[in-house]
Structure formats: C-alpha cells, structure tokens
Amino acid sequence: MTAETAAAGSARPLVLVVEDEPDIAELERYNLEAEGFAVELAFDGARALEAIARRVPDLVVLDLMLPGMSGLELCRKLRGQTATARLPLLMVTARGSEADRVLGLELGADDYMVKPFSPRELAARVRALLRRSAMAAETAGGESYQRGRLRIDFATYEVFVDGQPRTLTARELELLKFFVRHPLRVYTREQLLDQVWGREAFVEPRTVDVHIRRLRQQLERDDSRPRAILTVRNVGYRFNPEGLD
Ligand code: CA
C-alpha cells in the first residue's frame, strides 16, 4: 500500500497488466518499470477488478485469453462502469484472432497489440495511448456542443442523446468531436485515422468503421438508417448536423 501511495503522489503513471502467464507478466512489468511506469499485475479478470476497485490505474494492458472471465468480458465490464468507462485500454491478442480484435474494439478497447511483441513496442504503445488520452482531456476543456438531440460537454466528457447520458470511450468521443467541429465535409477513413488516431497508431482503416458503428448506435434513432453520420459510398464519411434535429 505504501508503494501504491507513493506512486500516486509521483508523476509515474500506473499501468495495470492483466496477464495470466507469470513469465510474460513479469517481463512486461520489468520493462514498463524500466520505462518509468508504476506497474501492478493481475493474473485474472476477478483480481483485475479488485485491483481497479482499490485504485483506478491510468491505463490497463489486457490479455484477452484469460482463465475464468475472458478479457472481452472484463473489457465490457470496465466500459459499463462510470469510473472506468474511459480508462485507456490496450488489449493484447494472439496472432490470428481477428474476430476477437474487432470485438474488443467494439467493446471499447482503445488499441490492440498482437503477441508476440517486443517490450519496447509495448512501452511505446502505452506512452502513445496515455498521451492521446491526456490530449483529449486537455483540448476538450470547458467547451460544449449542442445540436438537436445531441449535447456534449467536453470538460466532463459527458454525452447526452435525447437527454439520456451515453457512455463513449475516449476515442469515440474524439471521433465525435472531430465530426461536430468539421461538419458536412467528406473524410476518408485514412483522413479520420490521421486526425483522430494520429500517426503513431498502427491501426487498419476498418477500425474507423467499427467506431462509426458504435457512434451510430449511440446517436442515431435507427442506426441502420443513419442521418447524422453518413456513409459516402467508396469515399468515407460525412457528418450532417441536421440529422440530429
Ligand atoms: Ca493469456
């Protein structure tokens, strides 16, 4: 507990590593600590939830293949709780489990890495994700957006549709923010990746589609007939504020 308290008072961000293989967990801990992070380990989902209940970390590295509660289930639980709804979440998947990756992003993971990866890459991804989420929190400061059924408070990260609070991940909110600030123009997936994910992210254009789908589920009356976030066939997407009226 003393170590935890000390870490809380310092500038070292706390990373919770959820990984059932002790060797890998220790290796990740060793390297993240060497890169200046405070690290806590949890070997399964239940212990991860206990650790988070004690203290919410700055970021979670989450292996999807866990005994008991799966990583996807844990991801869903974290996104469903107010305290962890926007906690940066870097998921780790086995090579080839593409369906899990897509599902993980749909459940709100911010980024993913495929095993095996180098410890340096892990530290770089963790740093990039923390930077993005800090930037999102800063640039959002104190402003709000209101149009029709949608209200966004960028200071508190609260989104309301028809007066009802909606839970969005940090990345979904960044994408939504980009749209409301750049209405009516068509953007390609690649442009949205550059603008919202940034150049350090090694993500596929399809990731944009996953996030668009999630935003539509939150915003649109009928997400099979979107009126606010429009698909421009063979090009990309366009935000139409009138679709919110
Ligand atoms: Ca595992």
mmCIF file of C-alpha atoms and ligand atoms in Angstrom:
data_model
loop_
_atom_site.group_PDB
_atom_site.id
_atom_site.type_symbol
_atom_site.label_atom_id
_atom_site.label_comp_id
_atom_site.label_asym_id
_atom_site.label_seq_id
_atom_site.Cartn_x
_atom_site.Cartn_y
_atom_site.Cartn_z
ATOM 1 C CA MET A 1 0.000 0.000 0.000
ATOM 2 C CA THR A 2 2.885 2.377 0.777
ATOM 3 C CA ALA A 3 4.326 1.811 -2.680
ATOM 4 C CA GLU A 4 0.940 2.495 -4.232
ATOM 5 C CA THR A 5 0.511 5.697 -2.276
ATOM 6 C CA ALA A 6 3.996 6.818 -3.254
ATOM 7 C CA ALA A 7 3.259 6.105 -6.909
ATOM 8 C CA ALA A 8 0.040 8.114 -6.661
ATOM 9 C CA GLY A 9 1.942 11.156 -5.446
ATOM 10 C CA SER A 10 4.589 10.961 -8.174
ATOM 11 C CA ALA A 11 4.404 11.560 -11.894
ATOM 12 C CA ARG A 12 4.691 7.851 -12.674
ATOM 13 C CA PRO A 13 1.522 6.659 -14.400
ATOM 14 C CA LEU A 14 0.130 3.408 -13.038
ATOM 15 C CA VAL A 15 -0.301 0.603 -15.545
ATOM 16 C CA LEU A 16 -2.349 -2.459 -14.613
ATOM 17 C CA VAL A 17 -1.153 -5.512 -16.543
ATOM 18 C CA VAL A 18 -3.779 -8.276 -16.740
ATOM 19 C CA GLU A 19 -1.946 -11.392 -17.898
ATOM 20 C CA ASP A 20 -2.244 -14.987 -16.699
ATOM 21 C CA GLU A 21 1.192 -16.173 -17.813
ATOM 22 C CA PRO A 22 3.549 -15.197 -14.951
ATOM 23 C CA ASP A 23 6.676 -15.071 -17.124
ATOM 24 C CA ILE A 24 5.101 -12.696 -19.609
ATOM 25 C CA ALA A 25 3.526 -10.620 -16.841
ATOM 26 C CA GLU A 26 6.892 -10.243 -15.080
ATOM 27 C CA LEU A 27 8.661 -9.381 -18.325
ATOM 28 C CA GLU A 28 6.083 -6.704 -19.066
ATOM 29 C CA ARG A 29 6.334 -5.363 -15.536
ATOM 30 C CA TYR A 30 10.131 -5.252 -15.710
ATOM 31 C CA ASN A 31 10.169 -3.354 -18.984
ATOM 32 C CA LEU A 32 7.370 -0.936 -18.159
ATOM 33 C CA GLU A 33 9.021 -0.102 -14.831
ATOM 34 C CA ALA A 34 12.324 0.437 -16.638
ATOM 35 C CA GLU A 35 10.466 2.900 -18.878
ATOM 36 C CA GLY A 36 9.235 4.874 -15.892
ATOM 37 C CA PHE A 37 5.801 3.422 -15.244
ATOM 38 C CA ALA A 38 4.434 2.079 -11.969
ATOM 39 C CA VAL A 39 3.054 -1.402 -12.613
ATOM 40 C CA GLU A 40 0.514 -3.610 -10.894
ATOM 41 C CA LEU A 41 -0.142 -7.178 -12.009
ATOM 42 C CA ALA A 42 -3.391 -9.129 -12.023
ATOM 43 C CA PHE A 43 -3.451 -12.751 -13.171
ATOM 44 C CA ASP A 44 -7.151 -12.944 -13.966
ATOM 45 C CA GLY A 45 -10.211 -10.779 -14.508
ATOM 46 C CA ALA A 46 -11.562 -11.048 -10.973
ATOM 47 C CA ARG A 47 -8.270 -9.897 -9.477
ATOM 48 C CA ALA A 48 -8.068 -7.125 -12.063
ATOM 49 C CA LEU A 49 -11.479 -5.823 -10.928
ATOM 50 C CA GLU A 50 -10.335 -5.970 -7.291
ATOM 51 C CA ALA A 51 -7.182 -4.016 -8.122
ATOM 52 C CA ILE A 52 -9.185 -1.409 -10.037
ATOM 53 C CA ALA A 53 -11.683 -1.098 -7.176
ATOM 54 C CA ARG A 54 -8.764 -0.325 -4.843
ATOM 55 C CA ARG A 55 -7.290 2.190 -7.206
ATOM 56 C CA VAL A 56 -8.150 3.082 -10.807
ATOM 57 C CA PRO A 57 -4.945 2.860 -12.865
ATOM 58 C CA ASP A 58 -4.001 5.273 -15.648
ATOM 59 C CA LEU A 59 -4.075 2.501 -18.238
ATOM 60 C CA VAL A 60 -4.824 -1.223 -18.484
ATOM 61 C CA VAL A 61 -2.908 -3.718 -20.620
ATOM 62 C CA LEU A 62 -5.373 -6.542 -21.053
ATOM 63 C CA ASP A 63 -4.643 -10.028 -22.373
ATOM 64 C CA LEU A 64 -7.791 -11.412 -23.978
ATOM 65 C CA MET A 65 -7.012 -15.084 -23.292
ATOM 66 C CA LEU A 66 -7.540 -15.404 -19.551
ATOM 67 C CA PRO A 67 -8.797 -18.231 -17.362
ATOM 68 C CA GLY A 68 -12.286 -17.643 -15.945
ATOM 69 C CA MET A 69 -13.636 -14.286 -17.035
ATOM 70 C CA SER A 70 -12.375 -13.569 -20.551
ATOM 71 C CA GLY A 71 -10.581 -10.384 -21.459
ATOM 72 C CA LEU A 72 -13.546 -9.372 -23.623
ATOM 73 C CA GLU A 73 -15.914 -9.810 -20.688
ATOM 74 C CA LEU A 74 -13.618 -7.722 -18.485
ATOM 75 C CA CYS A 75 -13.466 -5.082 -21.224
ATOM 76 C CA ARG A 76 -17.258 -4.940 -21.343
ATOM 77 C CA LYS A 77 -17.490 -4.665 -17.548
ATOM 78 C CA LEU A 78 -14.972 -1.823 -17.400
ATOM 79 C CA ARG A 79 -16.735 0.135 -20.127
ATOM 80 C CA GLY A 80 -20.032 -0.324 -18.304
ATOM 81 C CA GLN A 81 -18.823 1.354 -15.096
ATOM 82 C CA THR A 82 -18.660 5.139 -14.854
ATOM 83 C CA ALA A 83 -15.265 5.152 -13.097
ATOM 84 C CA THR A 84 -13.618 3.091 -15.842
ATOM 85 C CA ALA A 85 -15.741 3.932 -18.880
ATOM 86 C CA ARG A 86 -12.911 5.948 -20.424
ATOM 87 C CA LEU A 87 -9.926 4.238 -18.874
ATOM 88 C CA PRO A 88 -7.312 3.749 -21.644
ATOM 89 C CA LEU A 89 -7.391 0.080 -22.573
ATOM 90 C CA LEU A 90 -4.698 -1.645 -24.611
ATOM 91 C CA MET A 91 -5.703 -5.183 -25.429
ATOM 92 C CA VAL A 92 -3.345 -7.995 -26.260
ATOM 93 C CA THR A 93 -4.445 -10.773 -28.589
ATOM 94 C CA ALA A 94 -2.980 -13.923 -30.061
ATOM 95 C CA ARG A 95 -1.951 -13.814 -33.688
ATOM 96 C CA GLY A 96 -4.825 -14.719 -35.980
ATOM 97 C CA SER A 97 -7.703 -13.992 -33.618
ATOM 98 C CA GLU A 98 -9.009 -11.202 -35.804
ATOM 99 C CA ALA A 99 -12.601 -11.674 -34.660
ATOM 100 C CA ASP A 100 -11.504 -11.049 -31.062
ATOM 101 C CA ARG A 101 -9.694 -7.895 -32.104
ATOM 102 C CA VAL A 102 -12.727 -6.466 -33.850
ATOM 103 C CA LEU A 103 -14.971 -7.458 -30.953
ATOM 104 C CA GLY A 104 -12.500 -5.937 -28.497
ATOM 105 C CA LEU A 105 -12.590 -2.628 -30.355
ATOM 106 C CA GLU A 106 -16.372 -2.807 -30.469
ATOM 107 C CA LEU A 107 -16.418 -3.345 -26.721
ATOM 108 C CA GLY A 108 -14.359 -0.209 -26.309
ATOM 109 C CA ALA A 109 -10.655 -1.130 -26.252
ATOM 110 C CA ASP A 110 -8.603 1.855 -27.461
ATOM 111 C CA ASP A 111 -5.853 -0.073 -29.188
ATOM 112 C CA TYR A 112 -4.519 -3.594 -29.532
ATOM 113 C CA MET A 113 -1.250 -5.447 -29.888
ATOM 114 C CA VAL A 114 -0.687 -8.883 -31.350
ATOM 115 C CA LYS A 115 1.534 -11.378 -29.500
ATOM 116 C CA PRO A 116 4.448 -11.745 -29.625
ATOM 117 C CA PHE A 117 5.553 -8.121 -29.363
ATOM 118 C CA SER A 118 8.748 -6.516 -28.176
ATOM 119 C CA PRO A 119 8.823 -4.912 -24.729
ATOM 120 C CA ARG A 120 9.861 -1.660 -26.414
ATOM 121 C CA GLU A 121 6.793 -1.698 -28.608
ATOM 122 C CA LEU A 122 4.600 -2.240 -25.551
ATOM 123 C CA ALA A 123 6.128 0.744 -23.754
ATOM 124 C CA ALA A 124 5.778 2.879 -26.900
ATOM 125 C CA ARG A 125 2.102 1.970 -27.285
ATOM 126 C CA VAL A 126 1.395 2.605 -23.616
ATOM 127 C CA ARG A 127 3.063 6.004 -23.832
ATOM 128 C CA ALA A 128 1.210 6.921 -27.041
ATOM 129 C CA LEU A 129 -2.142 5.912 -25.615
ATOM 130 C CA LEU A 130 -1.588 7.891 -22.402
ATOM 131 C CA ARG A 131 -0.530 10.922 -24.435
ATOM 132 C CA ARG A 132 -3.621 10.703 -26.607
ATOM 133 C CA SER A 133 -5.981 10.409 -23.682
ATOM 134 C CA ALA A 134 -4.283 13.322 -21.860
ATOM 135 C CA MET A 135 -4.500 15.395 -25.030
ATOM 136 C CA ALA A 136 -8.151 14.525 -25.487
ATOM 137 C CA ALA A 137 -8.863 15.618 -21.916
ATOM 138 C CA GLU A 138 -6.932 18.893 -22.357
ATOM 139 C CA THR A 139 -8.163 20.077 -25.729
ATOM 140 C CA ALA A 140 -11.692 19.234 -24.696
ATOM 141 C CA GLY A 141 -11.525 21.625 -21.726
ATOM 142 C CA GLY A 142 -14.543 23.706 -20.901
ATOM 143 C CA GLU A 143 -16.425 23.579 -24.158
ATOM 144 C CA SER A 144 -19.690 22.079 -25.125
ATOM 145 C CA TYR A 145 -21.709 21.275 -28.215
ATOM 146 C CA GLN A 146 -25.446 21.282 -28.568
ATOM 147 C CA ARG A 147 -27.483 20.441 -31.598
ATOM 148 C CA GLY A 148 -30.878 18.844 -31.735
ATOM 149 C CA ARG A 149 -30.887 15.606 -29.778
ATOM 150 C CA LEU A 150 -27.156 15.739 -29.001
ATOM 151 C CA ARG A 151 -25.330 17.535 -26.222
ATOM 152 C CA ILE A 152 -21.623 17.067 -25.488
ATOM 153 C CA ASP A 153 -19.799 18.534 -22.510
ATOM 154 C CA PHE A 154 -16.126 18.295 -23.448
ATOM 155 C CA ALA A 155 -14.974 19.301 -19.958
ATOM 156 C CA THR A 156 -16.632 16.385 -18.235
ATOM 157 C CA TYR A 157 -16.748 14.032 -21.243
ATOM 158 C CA GLU A 158 -20.498 13.663 -20.836
ATOM 159 C CA VAL A 159 -22.613 12.943 -23.858
ATOM 160 C CA PHE A 160 -26.382 13.146 -23.815
ATOM 161 C CA VAL A 161 -28.746 11.970 -26.527
ATOM 162 C CA ASP A 162 -32.374 12.972 -26.039
ATOM 163 C CA GLY A 163 -31.343 13.983 -22.519
ATOM 164 C CA GLN A 164 -30.079 10.488 -21.700
ATOM 165 C CA PRO A 165 -26.409 10.031 -20.720
ATOM 166 C CA ARG A 166 -24.386 7.869 -23.128
ATOM 167 C CA THR A 167 -21.110 6.131 -22.425
ATOM 168 C CA LEU A 168 -18.451 6.691 -25.070
ATOM 169 C CA THR A 169 -14.797 5.717 -24.986
ATOM 170 C CA ALA A 170 -12.177 8.453 -25.234
ATOM 171 C CA ARG A 171 -11.568 7.550 -28.867
ATOM 172 C CA GLU A 172 -15.241 7.552 -29.744
ATOM 173 C CA LEU A 173 -15.584 10.961 -28.150
ATOM 174 C CA GLU A 174 -12.576 12.248 -30.099
ATOM 175 C CA LEU A 175 -14.103 10.983 -33.308
ATOM 176 C CA LEU A 176 -17.438 12.585 -32.443
ATOM 177 C CA LYS A 177 -15.683 15.824 -31.531
ATOM 178 C CA PHE A 178 -13.871 15.814 -34.855
ATOM 179 C CA PHE A 179 -17.155 15.326 -36.683
ATOM 180 C CA VAL A 180 -19.056 18.076 -34.885
ATOM 181 C CA ARG A 181 -16.185 20.509 -35.485
ATOM 182 C CA HIS A 182 -15.873 19.580 -39.153
ATOM 183 C CA PRO A 183 -19.441 19.206 -40.357
ATOM 184 C CA LEU A 184 -20.558 18.441 -43.904
ATOM 185 C CA ARG A 185 -17.098 17.713 -45.312
ATOM 186 C CA VAL A 186 -16.365 14.210 -46.529
ATOM 187 C CA TYR A 187 -13.434 12.444 -44.886
ATOM 188 C CA THR A 188 -11.818 9.224 -45.965
ATOM 189 C CA ARG A 189 -11.023 6.526 -43.423
ATOM 190 C CA GLU A 190 -7.340 7.363 -43.782
ATOM 191 C CA GLN A 191 -8.001 11.031 -43.039
ATOM 192 C CA LEU A 192 -10.034 10.140 -39.974
ATOM 193 C CA LEU A 193 -7.225 7.847 -38.805
ATOM 194 C CA ASP A 194 -4.732 10.699 -39.166
ATOM 195 C CA GLN A 195 -6.977 13.219 -37.441
ATOM 196 C CA VAL A 196 -8.361 11.124 -34.635
ATOM 197 C CA TRP A 197 -5.931 8.253 -34.088
ATOM 198 C CA GLY A 198 -2.764 10.122 -35.024
ATOM 199 C CA ARG A 199 0.183 8.922 -36.988
ATOM 200 C CA GLU A 200 1.679 6.820 -34.242
ATOM 201 C CA ALA A 201 -1.235 4.418 -34.317
ATOM 202 C CA PHE A 202 -0.776 1.295 -36.416
ATOM 203 C CA VAL A 203 -4.431 0.644 -36.998
ATOM 204 C CA GLU A 204 -6.320 -0.538 -40.025
ATOM 205 C CA PRO A 205 -8.843 1.701 -41.814
ATOM 206 C CA ARG A 206 -11.518 -0.813 -40.811
ATOM 207 C CA THR A 207 -11.060 0.338 -37.219
ATOM 208 C CA VAL A 208 -12.775 3.567 -38.282
ATOM 209 C CA ASP A 209 -15.820 1.581 -39.393
ATOM 210 C CA VAL A 210 -16.020 -0.157 -36.020
ATOM 211 C CA HIS A 211 -16.029 3.171 -34.189
ATOM 212 C CA ILE A 212 -18.532 4.716 -36.621
ATOM 213 C CA ARG A 213 -20.845 1.779 -35.976
ATOM 214 C CA ARG A 214 -20.572 2.331 -32.220
ATOM 215 C CA LEU A 215 -21.229 6.062 -32.553
ATOM 216 C CA ARG A 216 -24.262 5.419 -34.717
ATOM 217 C CA GLN A 217 -25.650 3.003 -32.148
ATOM 218 C CA GLN A 218 -25.365 5.788 -29.581
ATOM 219 C CA LEU A 219 -26.574 8.722 -31.694
ATOM 220 C CA GLU A 220 -28.951 7.598 -34.389
ATOM 221 C CA ARG A 221 -32.633 6.869 -33.957
ATOM 222 C CA ASP A 222 -32.229 3.951 -36.343
ATOM 223 C CA ASP A 223 -28.594 3.004 -36.785
ATOM 224 C CA SER A 224 -29.396 1.004 -39.916
ATOM 225 C CA ARG A 225 -30.577 4.299 -41.487
ATOM 226 C CA PRO A 226 -28.114 6.859 -40.155
ATOM 227 C CA ARG A 227 -28.963 10.530 -40.678
ATOM 228 C CA ALA A 228 -26.151 12.263 -38.773
ATOM 229 C CA ILE A 229 -23.059 10.198 -39.583
ATOM 230 C CA LEU A 230 -23.450 9.453 -43.250
ATOM 231 C CA THR A 231 -21.609 6.935 -45.385
ATOM 232 C CA VAL A 232 -20.306 8.368 -48.624
ATOM 233 C CA ARG A 233 -20.001 5.340 -50.817
ATOM 234 C CA ASN A 234 -16.476 4.417 -51.877
ATOM 235 C CA VAL A 235 -15.097 7.504 -50.151
ATOM 236 C CA GLY A 236 -15.705 7.672 -46.438
ATOM 237 C CA TYR A 237 -17.962 9.538 -44.018
ATOM 238 C CA ARG A 238 -19.658 12.885 -43.611
ATOM 239 C CA PHE A 239 -21.245 14.435 -40.553
ATOM 240 C CA ASN A 240 -24.619 16.086 -41.114
ATOM 241 C CA PRO A 241 -25.737 18.150 -38.078
ATOM 242 C CA GLU A 242 -29.295 18.370 -39.432
ATOM 243 C CA GLY A 243 -29.547 14.645 -38.885
ATOM 244 C CA LEU A 244 -29.566 15.360 -35.146
ATOM 245 C CA ASP A 245 -32.699 17.533 -35.250
HETATM 246 CA CA CA B 1 -3.179 -15.490 -21.659
#
